[in-house]
Coordinates of C-alpha atoms and ligand atoms in Angstrom, one line a residue:
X1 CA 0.0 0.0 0.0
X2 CA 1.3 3.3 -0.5
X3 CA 0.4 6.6 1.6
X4 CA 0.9 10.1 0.7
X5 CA 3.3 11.3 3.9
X6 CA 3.2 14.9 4.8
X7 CA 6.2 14.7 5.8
X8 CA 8.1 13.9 2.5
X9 CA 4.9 15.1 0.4
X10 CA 5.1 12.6 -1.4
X11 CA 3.0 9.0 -1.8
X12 CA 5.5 6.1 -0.5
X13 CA 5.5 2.7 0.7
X14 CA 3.8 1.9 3.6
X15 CA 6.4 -0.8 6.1
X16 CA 5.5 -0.9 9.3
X17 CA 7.9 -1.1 12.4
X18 CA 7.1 -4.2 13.7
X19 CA 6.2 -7.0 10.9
X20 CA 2.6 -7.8 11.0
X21 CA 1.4 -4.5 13.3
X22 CA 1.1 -1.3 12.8
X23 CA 0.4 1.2 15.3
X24 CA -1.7 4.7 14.6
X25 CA -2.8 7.7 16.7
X26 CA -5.4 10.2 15.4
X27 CA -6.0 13.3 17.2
X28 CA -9.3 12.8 18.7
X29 CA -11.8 15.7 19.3
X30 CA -12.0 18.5 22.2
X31 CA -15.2 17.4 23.8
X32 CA -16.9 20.6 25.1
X33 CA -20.2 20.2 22.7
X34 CA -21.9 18.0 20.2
X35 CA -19.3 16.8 17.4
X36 CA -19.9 18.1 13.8
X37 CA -19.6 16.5 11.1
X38 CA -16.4 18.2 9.9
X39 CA -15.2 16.2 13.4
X40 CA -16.9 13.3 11.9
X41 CA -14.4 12.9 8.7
X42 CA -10.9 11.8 10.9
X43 CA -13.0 9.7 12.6
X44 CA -14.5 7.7 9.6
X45 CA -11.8 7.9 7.2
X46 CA -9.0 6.6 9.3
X47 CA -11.6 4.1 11.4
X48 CA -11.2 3.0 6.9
X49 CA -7.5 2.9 7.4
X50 CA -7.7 0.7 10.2
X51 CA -10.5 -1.5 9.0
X52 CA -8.1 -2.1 5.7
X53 CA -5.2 -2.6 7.1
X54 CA -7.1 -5.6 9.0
X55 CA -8.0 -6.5 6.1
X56 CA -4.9 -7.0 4.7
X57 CA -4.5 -8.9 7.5
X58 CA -2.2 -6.6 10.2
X59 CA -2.7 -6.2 13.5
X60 CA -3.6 -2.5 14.2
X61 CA -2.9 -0.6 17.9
X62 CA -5.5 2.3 17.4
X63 CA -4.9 4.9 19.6
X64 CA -7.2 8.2 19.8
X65 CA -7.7 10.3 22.4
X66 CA -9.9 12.8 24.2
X67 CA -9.3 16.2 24.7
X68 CA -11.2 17.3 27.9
X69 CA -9.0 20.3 29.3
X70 CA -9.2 22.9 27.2
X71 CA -10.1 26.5 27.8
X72 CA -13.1 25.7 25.5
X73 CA -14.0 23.2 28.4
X74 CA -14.1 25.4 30.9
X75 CA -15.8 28.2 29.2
X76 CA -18.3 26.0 28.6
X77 CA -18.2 24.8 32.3
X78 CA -18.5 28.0 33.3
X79 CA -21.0 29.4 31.5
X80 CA -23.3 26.4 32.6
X81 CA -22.0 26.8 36.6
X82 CA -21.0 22.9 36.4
X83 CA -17.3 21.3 36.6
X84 CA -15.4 20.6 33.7
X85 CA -15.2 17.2 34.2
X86 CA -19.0 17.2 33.7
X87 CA -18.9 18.6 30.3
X88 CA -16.3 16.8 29.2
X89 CA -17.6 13.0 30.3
X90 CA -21.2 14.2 29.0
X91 CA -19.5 14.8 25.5
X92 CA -17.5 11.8 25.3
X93 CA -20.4 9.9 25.9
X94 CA -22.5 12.1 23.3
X95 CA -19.5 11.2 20.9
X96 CA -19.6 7.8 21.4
X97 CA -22.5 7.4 20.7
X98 CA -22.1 9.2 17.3
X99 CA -19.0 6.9 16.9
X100 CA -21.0 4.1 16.6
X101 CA -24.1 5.0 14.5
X102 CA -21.4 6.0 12.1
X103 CA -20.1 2.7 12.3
X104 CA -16.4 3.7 13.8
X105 CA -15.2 1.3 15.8
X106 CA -14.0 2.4 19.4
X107 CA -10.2 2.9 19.6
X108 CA -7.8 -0.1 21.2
X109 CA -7.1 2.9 23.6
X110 CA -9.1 6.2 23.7
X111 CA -7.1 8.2 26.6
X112 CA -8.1 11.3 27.9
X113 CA -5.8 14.1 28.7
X114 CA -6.6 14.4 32.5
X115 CA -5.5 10.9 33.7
X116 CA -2.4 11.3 32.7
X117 CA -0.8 14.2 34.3
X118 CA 2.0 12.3 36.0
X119 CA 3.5 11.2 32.6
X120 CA 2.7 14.5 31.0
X121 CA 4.8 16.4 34.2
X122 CA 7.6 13.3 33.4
X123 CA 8.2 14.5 30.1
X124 CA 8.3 18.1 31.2
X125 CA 10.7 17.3 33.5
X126 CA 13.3 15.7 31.1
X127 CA 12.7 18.5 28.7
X128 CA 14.1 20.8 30.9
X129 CA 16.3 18.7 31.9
X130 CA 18.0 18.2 28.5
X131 CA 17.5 22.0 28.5
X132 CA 14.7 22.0 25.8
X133 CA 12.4 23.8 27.9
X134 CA 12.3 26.3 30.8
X135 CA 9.8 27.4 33.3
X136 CA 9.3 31.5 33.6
X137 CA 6.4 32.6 36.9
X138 CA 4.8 29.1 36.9
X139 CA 5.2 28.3 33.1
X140 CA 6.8 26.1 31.0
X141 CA 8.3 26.7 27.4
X142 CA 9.3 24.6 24.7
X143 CA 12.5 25.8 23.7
X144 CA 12.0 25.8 19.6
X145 CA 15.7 26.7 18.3
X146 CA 17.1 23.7 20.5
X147 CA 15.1 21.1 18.4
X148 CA 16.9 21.7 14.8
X149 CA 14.7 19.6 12.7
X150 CA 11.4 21.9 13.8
X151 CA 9.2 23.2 10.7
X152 CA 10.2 19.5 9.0
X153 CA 6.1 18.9 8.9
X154 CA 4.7 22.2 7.7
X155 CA 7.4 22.7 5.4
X156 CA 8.3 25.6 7.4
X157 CA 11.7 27.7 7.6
X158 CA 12.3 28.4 11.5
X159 CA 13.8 32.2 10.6
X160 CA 10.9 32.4 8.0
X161 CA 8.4 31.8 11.4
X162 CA 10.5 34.2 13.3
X163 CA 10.3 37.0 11.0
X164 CA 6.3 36.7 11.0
X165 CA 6.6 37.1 14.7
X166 CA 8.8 40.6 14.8
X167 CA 6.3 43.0 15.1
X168 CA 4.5 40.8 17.5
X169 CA 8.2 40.1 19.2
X170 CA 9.0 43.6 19.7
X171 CA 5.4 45.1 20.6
X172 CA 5.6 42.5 23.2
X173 CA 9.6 43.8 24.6
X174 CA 8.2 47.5 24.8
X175 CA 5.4 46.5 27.0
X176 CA 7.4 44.0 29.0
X177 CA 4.8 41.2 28.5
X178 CA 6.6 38.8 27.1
X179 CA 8.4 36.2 29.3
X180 CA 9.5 33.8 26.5
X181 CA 13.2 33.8 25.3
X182 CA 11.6 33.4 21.9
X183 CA 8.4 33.9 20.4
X184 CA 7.9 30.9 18.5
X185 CA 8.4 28.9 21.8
X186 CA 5.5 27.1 23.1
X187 CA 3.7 26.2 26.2
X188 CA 4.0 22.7 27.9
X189 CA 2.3 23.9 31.6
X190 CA 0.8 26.8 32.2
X191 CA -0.4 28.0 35.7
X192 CA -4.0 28.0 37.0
X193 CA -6.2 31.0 36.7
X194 CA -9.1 31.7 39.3
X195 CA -12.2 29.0 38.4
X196 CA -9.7 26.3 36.4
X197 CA -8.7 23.0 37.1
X198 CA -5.4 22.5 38.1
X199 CA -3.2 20.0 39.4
X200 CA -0.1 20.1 41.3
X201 CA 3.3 20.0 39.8
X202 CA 6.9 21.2 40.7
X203 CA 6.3 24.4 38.8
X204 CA 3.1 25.2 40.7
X205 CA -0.7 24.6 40.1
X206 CA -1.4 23.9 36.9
X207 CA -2.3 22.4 33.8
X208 CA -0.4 20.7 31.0
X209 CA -0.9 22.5 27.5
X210 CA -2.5 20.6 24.4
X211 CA 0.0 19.8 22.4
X212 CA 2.2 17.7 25.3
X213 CA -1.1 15.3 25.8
X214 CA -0.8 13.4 22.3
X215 CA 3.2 13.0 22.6
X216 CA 2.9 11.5 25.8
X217 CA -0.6 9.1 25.3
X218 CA 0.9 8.1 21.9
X219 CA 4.1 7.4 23.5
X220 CA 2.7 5.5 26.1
X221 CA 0.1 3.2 24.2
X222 CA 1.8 2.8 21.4
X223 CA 5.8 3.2 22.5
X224 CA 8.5 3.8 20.4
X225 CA 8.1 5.0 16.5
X226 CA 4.4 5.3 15.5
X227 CA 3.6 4.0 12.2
X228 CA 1.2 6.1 11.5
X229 CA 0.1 9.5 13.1
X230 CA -2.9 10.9 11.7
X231 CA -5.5 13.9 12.0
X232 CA -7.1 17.4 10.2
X233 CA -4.7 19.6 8.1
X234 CA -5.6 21.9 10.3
X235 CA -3.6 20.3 12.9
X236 CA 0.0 19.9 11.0
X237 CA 0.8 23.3 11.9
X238 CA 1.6 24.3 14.6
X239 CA -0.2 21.0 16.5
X240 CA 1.6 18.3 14.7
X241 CA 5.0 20.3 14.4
X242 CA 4.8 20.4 18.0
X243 CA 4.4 16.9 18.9
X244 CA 7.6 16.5 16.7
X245 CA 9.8 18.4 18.7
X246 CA 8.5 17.3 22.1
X247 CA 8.4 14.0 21.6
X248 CA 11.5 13.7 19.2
X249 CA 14.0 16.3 22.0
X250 CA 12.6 13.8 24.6
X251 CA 13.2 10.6 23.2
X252 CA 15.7 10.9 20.7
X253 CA 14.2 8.9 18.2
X254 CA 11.9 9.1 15.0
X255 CA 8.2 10.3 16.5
X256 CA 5.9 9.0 13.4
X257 CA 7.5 7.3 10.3
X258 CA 4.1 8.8 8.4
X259 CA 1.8 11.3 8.7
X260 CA -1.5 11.6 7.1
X261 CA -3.9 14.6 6.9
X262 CA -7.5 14.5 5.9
X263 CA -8.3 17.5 4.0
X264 CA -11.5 19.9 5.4
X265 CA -14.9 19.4 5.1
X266 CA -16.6 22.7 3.5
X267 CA -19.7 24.4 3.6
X268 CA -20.2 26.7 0.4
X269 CA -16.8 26.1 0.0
X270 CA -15.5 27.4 3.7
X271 CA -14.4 24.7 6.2
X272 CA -16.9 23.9 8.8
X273 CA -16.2 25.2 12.1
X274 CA -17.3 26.2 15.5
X275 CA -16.3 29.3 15.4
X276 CA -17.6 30.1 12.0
X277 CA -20.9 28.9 13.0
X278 CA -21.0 27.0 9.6
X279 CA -21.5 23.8 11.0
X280 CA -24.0 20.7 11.6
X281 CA -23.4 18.1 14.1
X282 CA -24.1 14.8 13.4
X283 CA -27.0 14.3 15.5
X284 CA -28.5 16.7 13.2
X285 CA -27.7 15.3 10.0
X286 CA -28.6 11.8 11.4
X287 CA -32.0 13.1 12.1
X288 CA -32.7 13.6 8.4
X289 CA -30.5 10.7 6.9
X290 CA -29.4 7.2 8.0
X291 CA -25.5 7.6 9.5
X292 CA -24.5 5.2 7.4
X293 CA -25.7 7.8 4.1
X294 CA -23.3 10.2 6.0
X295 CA -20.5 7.8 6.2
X296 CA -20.8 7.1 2.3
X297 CA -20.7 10.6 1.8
X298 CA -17.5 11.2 3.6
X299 CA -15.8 8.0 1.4
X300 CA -17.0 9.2 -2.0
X301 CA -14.0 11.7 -2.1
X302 CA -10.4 10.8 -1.8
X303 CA -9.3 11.8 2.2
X304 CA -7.1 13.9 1.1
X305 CA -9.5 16.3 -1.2
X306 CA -11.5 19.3 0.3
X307 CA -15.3 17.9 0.4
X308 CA -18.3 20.0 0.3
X309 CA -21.3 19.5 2.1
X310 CA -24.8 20.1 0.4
X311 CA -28.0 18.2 0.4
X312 CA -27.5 16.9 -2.9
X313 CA -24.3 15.1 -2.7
X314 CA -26.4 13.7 0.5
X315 CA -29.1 12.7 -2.0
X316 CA -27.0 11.6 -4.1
X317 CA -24.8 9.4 -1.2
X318 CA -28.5 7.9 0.0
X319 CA -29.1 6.6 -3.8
X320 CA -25.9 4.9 -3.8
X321 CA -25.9 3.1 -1.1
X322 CA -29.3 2.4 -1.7
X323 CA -28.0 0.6 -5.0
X324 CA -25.5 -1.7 -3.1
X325 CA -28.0 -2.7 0.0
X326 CA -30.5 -3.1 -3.0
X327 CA -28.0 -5.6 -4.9
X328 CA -27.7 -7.3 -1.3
X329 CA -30.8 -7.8 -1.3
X330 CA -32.0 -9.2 -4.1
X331 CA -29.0 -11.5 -3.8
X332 CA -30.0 -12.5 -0.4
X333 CA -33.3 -13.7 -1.9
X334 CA -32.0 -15.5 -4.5
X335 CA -29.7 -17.6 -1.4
X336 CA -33.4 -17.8 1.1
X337 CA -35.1 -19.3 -1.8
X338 CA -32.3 -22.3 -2.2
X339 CA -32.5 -21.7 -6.2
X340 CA -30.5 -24.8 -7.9
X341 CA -31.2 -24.9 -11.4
X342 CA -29.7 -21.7 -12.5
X343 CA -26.2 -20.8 -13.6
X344 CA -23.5 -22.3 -11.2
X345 CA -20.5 -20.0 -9.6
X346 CA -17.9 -21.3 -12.0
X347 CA -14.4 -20.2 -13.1
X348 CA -15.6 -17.3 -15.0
X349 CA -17.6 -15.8 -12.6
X350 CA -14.9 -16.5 -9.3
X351 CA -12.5 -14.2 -12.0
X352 CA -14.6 -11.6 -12.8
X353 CA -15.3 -11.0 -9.1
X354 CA -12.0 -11.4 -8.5
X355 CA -11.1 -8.7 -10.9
X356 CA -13.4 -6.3 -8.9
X357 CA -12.0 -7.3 -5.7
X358 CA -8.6 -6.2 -7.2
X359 CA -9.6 -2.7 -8.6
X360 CA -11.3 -2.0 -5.2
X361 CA -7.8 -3.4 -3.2
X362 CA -6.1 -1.0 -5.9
X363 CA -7.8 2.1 -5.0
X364 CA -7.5 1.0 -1.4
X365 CA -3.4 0.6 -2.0
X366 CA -3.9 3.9 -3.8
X367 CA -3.5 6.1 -0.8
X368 CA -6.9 5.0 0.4
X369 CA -9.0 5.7 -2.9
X370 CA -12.3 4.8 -1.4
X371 CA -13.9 6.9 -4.2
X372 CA -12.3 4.3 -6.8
X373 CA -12.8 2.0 -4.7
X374 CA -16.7 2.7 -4.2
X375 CA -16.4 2.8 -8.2
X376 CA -15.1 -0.8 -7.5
X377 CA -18.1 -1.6 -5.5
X378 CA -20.8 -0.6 -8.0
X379 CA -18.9 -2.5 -10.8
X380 CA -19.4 -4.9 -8.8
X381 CA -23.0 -4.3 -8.1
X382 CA -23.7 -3.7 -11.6
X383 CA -21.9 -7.4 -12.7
X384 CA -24.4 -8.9 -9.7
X385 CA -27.3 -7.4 -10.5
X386 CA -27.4 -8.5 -14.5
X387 CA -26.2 -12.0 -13.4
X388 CA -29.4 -12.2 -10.6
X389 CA -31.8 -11.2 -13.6
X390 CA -30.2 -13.8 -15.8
X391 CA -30.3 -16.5 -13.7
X392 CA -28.0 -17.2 -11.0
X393 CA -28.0 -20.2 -8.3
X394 CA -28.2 -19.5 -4.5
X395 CA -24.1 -20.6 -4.3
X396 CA -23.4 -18.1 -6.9
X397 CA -25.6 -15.5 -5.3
X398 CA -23.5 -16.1 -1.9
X399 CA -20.7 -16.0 -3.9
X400 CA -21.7 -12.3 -4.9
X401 CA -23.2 -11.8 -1.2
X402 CA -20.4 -12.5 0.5
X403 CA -17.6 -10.6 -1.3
X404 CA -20.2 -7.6 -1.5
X405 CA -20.6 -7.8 2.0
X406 CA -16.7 -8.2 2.6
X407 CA -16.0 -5.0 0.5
X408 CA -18.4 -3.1 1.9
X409 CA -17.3 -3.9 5.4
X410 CA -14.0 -2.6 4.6
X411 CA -15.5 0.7 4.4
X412 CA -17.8 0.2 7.3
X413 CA -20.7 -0.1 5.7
X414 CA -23.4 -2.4 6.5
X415 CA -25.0 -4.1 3.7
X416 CA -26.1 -6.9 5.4
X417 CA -29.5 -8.1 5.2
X418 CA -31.3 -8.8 8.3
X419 CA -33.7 -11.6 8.5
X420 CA -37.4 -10.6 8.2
X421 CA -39.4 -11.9 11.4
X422 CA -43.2 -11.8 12.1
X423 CA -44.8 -10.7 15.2
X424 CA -46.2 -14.3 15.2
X425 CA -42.9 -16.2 15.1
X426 CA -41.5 -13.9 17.6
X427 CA -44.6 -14.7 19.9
X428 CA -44.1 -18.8 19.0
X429 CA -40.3 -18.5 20.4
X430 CA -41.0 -16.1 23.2
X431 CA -43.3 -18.8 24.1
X432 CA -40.7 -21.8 23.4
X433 CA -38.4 -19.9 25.9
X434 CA -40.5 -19.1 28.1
X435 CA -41.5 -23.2 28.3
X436 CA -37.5 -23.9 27.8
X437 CA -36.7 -21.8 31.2
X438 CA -39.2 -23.6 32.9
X439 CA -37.5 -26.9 32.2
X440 CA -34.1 -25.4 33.1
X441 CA -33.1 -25.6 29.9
X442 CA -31.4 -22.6 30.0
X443 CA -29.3 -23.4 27.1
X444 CA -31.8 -23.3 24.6
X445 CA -33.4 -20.2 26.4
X446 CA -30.3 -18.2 25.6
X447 CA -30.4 -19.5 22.2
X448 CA -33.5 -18.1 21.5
X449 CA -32.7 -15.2 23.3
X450 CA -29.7 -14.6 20.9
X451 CA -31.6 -15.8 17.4
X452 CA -33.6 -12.8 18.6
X453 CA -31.7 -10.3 18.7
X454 CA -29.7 -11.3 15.7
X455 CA -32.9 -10.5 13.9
X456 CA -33.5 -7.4 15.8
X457 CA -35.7 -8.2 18.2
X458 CA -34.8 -6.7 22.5
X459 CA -36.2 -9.4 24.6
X460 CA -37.4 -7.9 28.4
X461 CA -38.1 -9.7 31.2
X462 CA -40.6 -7.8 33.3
X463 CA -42.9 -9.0 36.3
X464 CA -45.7 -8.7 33.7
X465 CA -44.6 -11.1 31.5
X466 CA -42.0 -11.3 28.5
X467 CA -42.1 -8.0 26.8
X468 CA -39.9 -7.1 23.1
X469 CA -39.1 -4.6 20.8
X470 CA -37.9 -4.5 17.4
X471 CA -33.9 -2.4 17.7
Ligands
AMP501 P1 -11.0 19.6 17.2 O1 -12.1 19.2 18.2 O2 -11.2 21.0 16.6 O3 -9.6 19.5 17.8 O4 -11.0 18.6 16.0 C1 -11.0 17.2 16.0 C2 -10.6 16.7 14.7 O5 -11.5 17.1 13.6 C3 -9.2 17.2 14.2 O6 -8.5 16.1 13.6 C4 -9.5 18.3 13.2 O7 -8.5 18.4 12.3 C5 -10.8 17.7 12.6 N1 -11.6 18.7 11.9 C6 -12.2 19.8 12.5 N2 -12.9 20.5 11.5 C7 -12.8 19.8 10.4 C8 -13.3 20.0 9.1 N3 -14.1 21.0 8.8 N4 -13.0 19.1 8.1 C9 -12.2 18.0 8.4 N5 -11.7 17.8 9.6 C10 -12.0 18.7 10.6
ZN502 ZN1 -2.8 15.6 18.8

């Protein structure tokens, strides 16, 4: 597979450290409100990465954490006359849950910022130790001219940054505000003001700044070189840069080997924001639409291109994936209806579906293609829909089923059909179970329980009897 890198800007060969695993941290969201779906498109398009590199058969450490100290946090804590900690549970939770209607699966590790300030205060420590950082009234600067490789990410020339800063620089001398040897150096702790969180440390009450959090969780859950480090272009400068030199002055080796930036999500053109108030969260848009429309939408571009939101690329996602669960379906009745006197799966068939399992692993090796590879997906879709009207048996139309599903799966999409039941066969078993219990045979009560809910159906036992519900 290859991977564009920022770092070398250029697509290259992806090798993992270790044979066989690879280990990735995306930048996970600041959780002080709903997430929107500009949050949403790390989230799916790497959840991609990882579901394809499992495909291919690696062993992925995901790693992605939360940030829940953030001024925005406690603005927001404020404002409501709660704790921080309140907010930023409730909107993990609230994410979450969006996580999984979007079909991401949860991290191997999601950390969270605020339990793990002893590591974070380590890692100061040895900075200034190794005299890459100093402390000034209670707060702690990276040192940027001791790390020489910094601006290696953005593409950035150090004096280039400096001279951007001058006016800044010398308003800042004249008024005697400015405590840092250097402008461009950054914060790693920075001491509590009235109404904040804080927690001790040898330079005073404080709190660790935001950049420090994803060197020292990625370092600890994932150790050593990452293989991948991933999040928003809007995060390579200076967020990404200053992982680098934290991480890389502290440990003294390679940080990430790549690093891979989804491009924005747009409204009208203009990324989605907070601040900008051009935004939708995804509990809005999941109102209208089914999540899983959304998450087509975000894999019918490339990651890497800008993607604009409207209703009718939505419209347009919806009919698209209504065409695959269609083809699913269709082929799902051909397999329930145990047709044997059609057209077998033989050697010409296996090859033309392996030839679409190819292009789609193609676009896939591509940098992540999903919109070739969706292509791939509707060739496919196309082939299995013309051989169903023809004729096919129900081998063949598993066959079809099967890799369909498979594919799909890969982008986290479910095109899986689920099994019809009537209210009467659900009574008949609730009934059977009900009997089965009685006989302590609780075996075949838990079987039933679970046929159940593979088909949908929430069993409840109340005082008043059995109750259920379709999910
Ligand atoms: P934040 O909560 O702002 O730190 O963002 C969490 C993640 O969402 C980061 O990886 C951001 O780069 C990403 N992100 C935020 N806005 C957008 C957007 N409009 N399009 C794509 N990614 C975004
Ligand atoms: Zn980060």
């Amino acid at each position: 597979m290859r991977v564009f890198n920022t770092l070398t800007r250029q697509k290259e060969e992806f090798k993992t450290v270790q044979e066989g695993k690879a280990g990735i941290y995306v930048c996970g969201p600041t959780v002080y409100d709903f997430i929107h779906i500009g949050n949403a498109r790390p989230m799916i398009v790497f959840d991609t990465l990882r579901r394809y590199l499992e495909y291919k058969g690696l062993e992925v450490n995901y790693v992605s954490n939360f940030t829940d100290v953030d001024d925005k946090i406690i603005k927001r804590a404020n404002e409501m006359g709660v704790d921080s900690t309140e907010i930023s549970e409730k909107y993990i939770a609230e994410c979450k849950k969006d996580m999984e209607a979007l079909n991401v699966r949860p991290a191997t590790t999601h950390p969270q910022a605020t339990k793990e300030i002893p590591d974070m205060i380590k890692m100061i420590e040895d900075l200034i130790e190794m005299g890459h950082a100093y402390e000034k009234n209670g707060t702690v600067y990276f040192r940027v001219r001791s790390f020489k490789d910094y601006g290696k990410l953005s593409h950035k020339n150090i004096d280039d940054l400096e001279s951007g800063h001058r006016d800044e620089k010398h308003a800042l001398k004249v008024s005697g505000e400015s405590e840092k040897e250097d402008p461009l150096d950054f914060v790693l702790w920075k001491p509590k003001k009235e109404g904040e969180p804080f927690w001790q440390s040898p330079w005073g009450e404080g709190r660790p700044g935001w950049h420090l959090e994803c060197s020292v969780m990625s370092k600890k859950y994932i150790g050593g070189t990452l293989d991948i480090h991933a999040g928003g272009e809007d995060l390579i400068f200076p967020h990404h840069e200053n992982e680098i030199a934290q991480s890389e002055a502290a440990n003294g080796t390679t940080f990430a080997n790549y690093w891979m930036h989804n491009g924005f999500l747009k409204i009208d053109n203009v990324k989605m924001s907070k601040s900008l108030g051009n935004f939708f969260t995804v509990r809005d848009i999941c109102k209208k639409y089914d999540p899983q429309v959304l998450r087509f939408f975000m894999l019918t571009a490339q990651y890497r291109s800008p993607l604009n939101f409207s209703d009718d690329l939505m419209e347009a996602a919806k009919t698209g994936l209504l065409r695959i669960t269609n083809s699913a379906k269709s082929l799902k009745d051909i397999i329930n209806s145990n047709v044997s006197d059609k057209a077998v799966y033989d050697e010409e068939a296996a090859k033309a579906v392996d030839c679409y399992v190819k292009k789609f692993e193609d676009a896939m090796d591509d940098d992540l293609n999903t919109a070739d590879a969706i292509s791939a997906i509707f060739e496919l879709v196309k082939f299995a829909n013309t051989k169903a009207k023809e004729g096919i048996n129900s081998d063949y139309a598993k066959n079809l089923y099967d890799t369909l599903n498979k594919l799909a799966d890969v982008l986290g999409l479910k095109c899986e059909v689920k099994e019809e039941i009537l209210d009467a066969d659900i009574l008949a078993l609730i009934e059977e179970r009900t009997a089965a219990k009685k006989n302590k045979d609780f075996a075949r009560a838990d079987a039933i329980r679970d046929e159940l809910l593979s088909k949908g159906i929430i069993l409840k036992d109340t005082r008043e009897g059995v109750k259920w519900q379709r999910a």
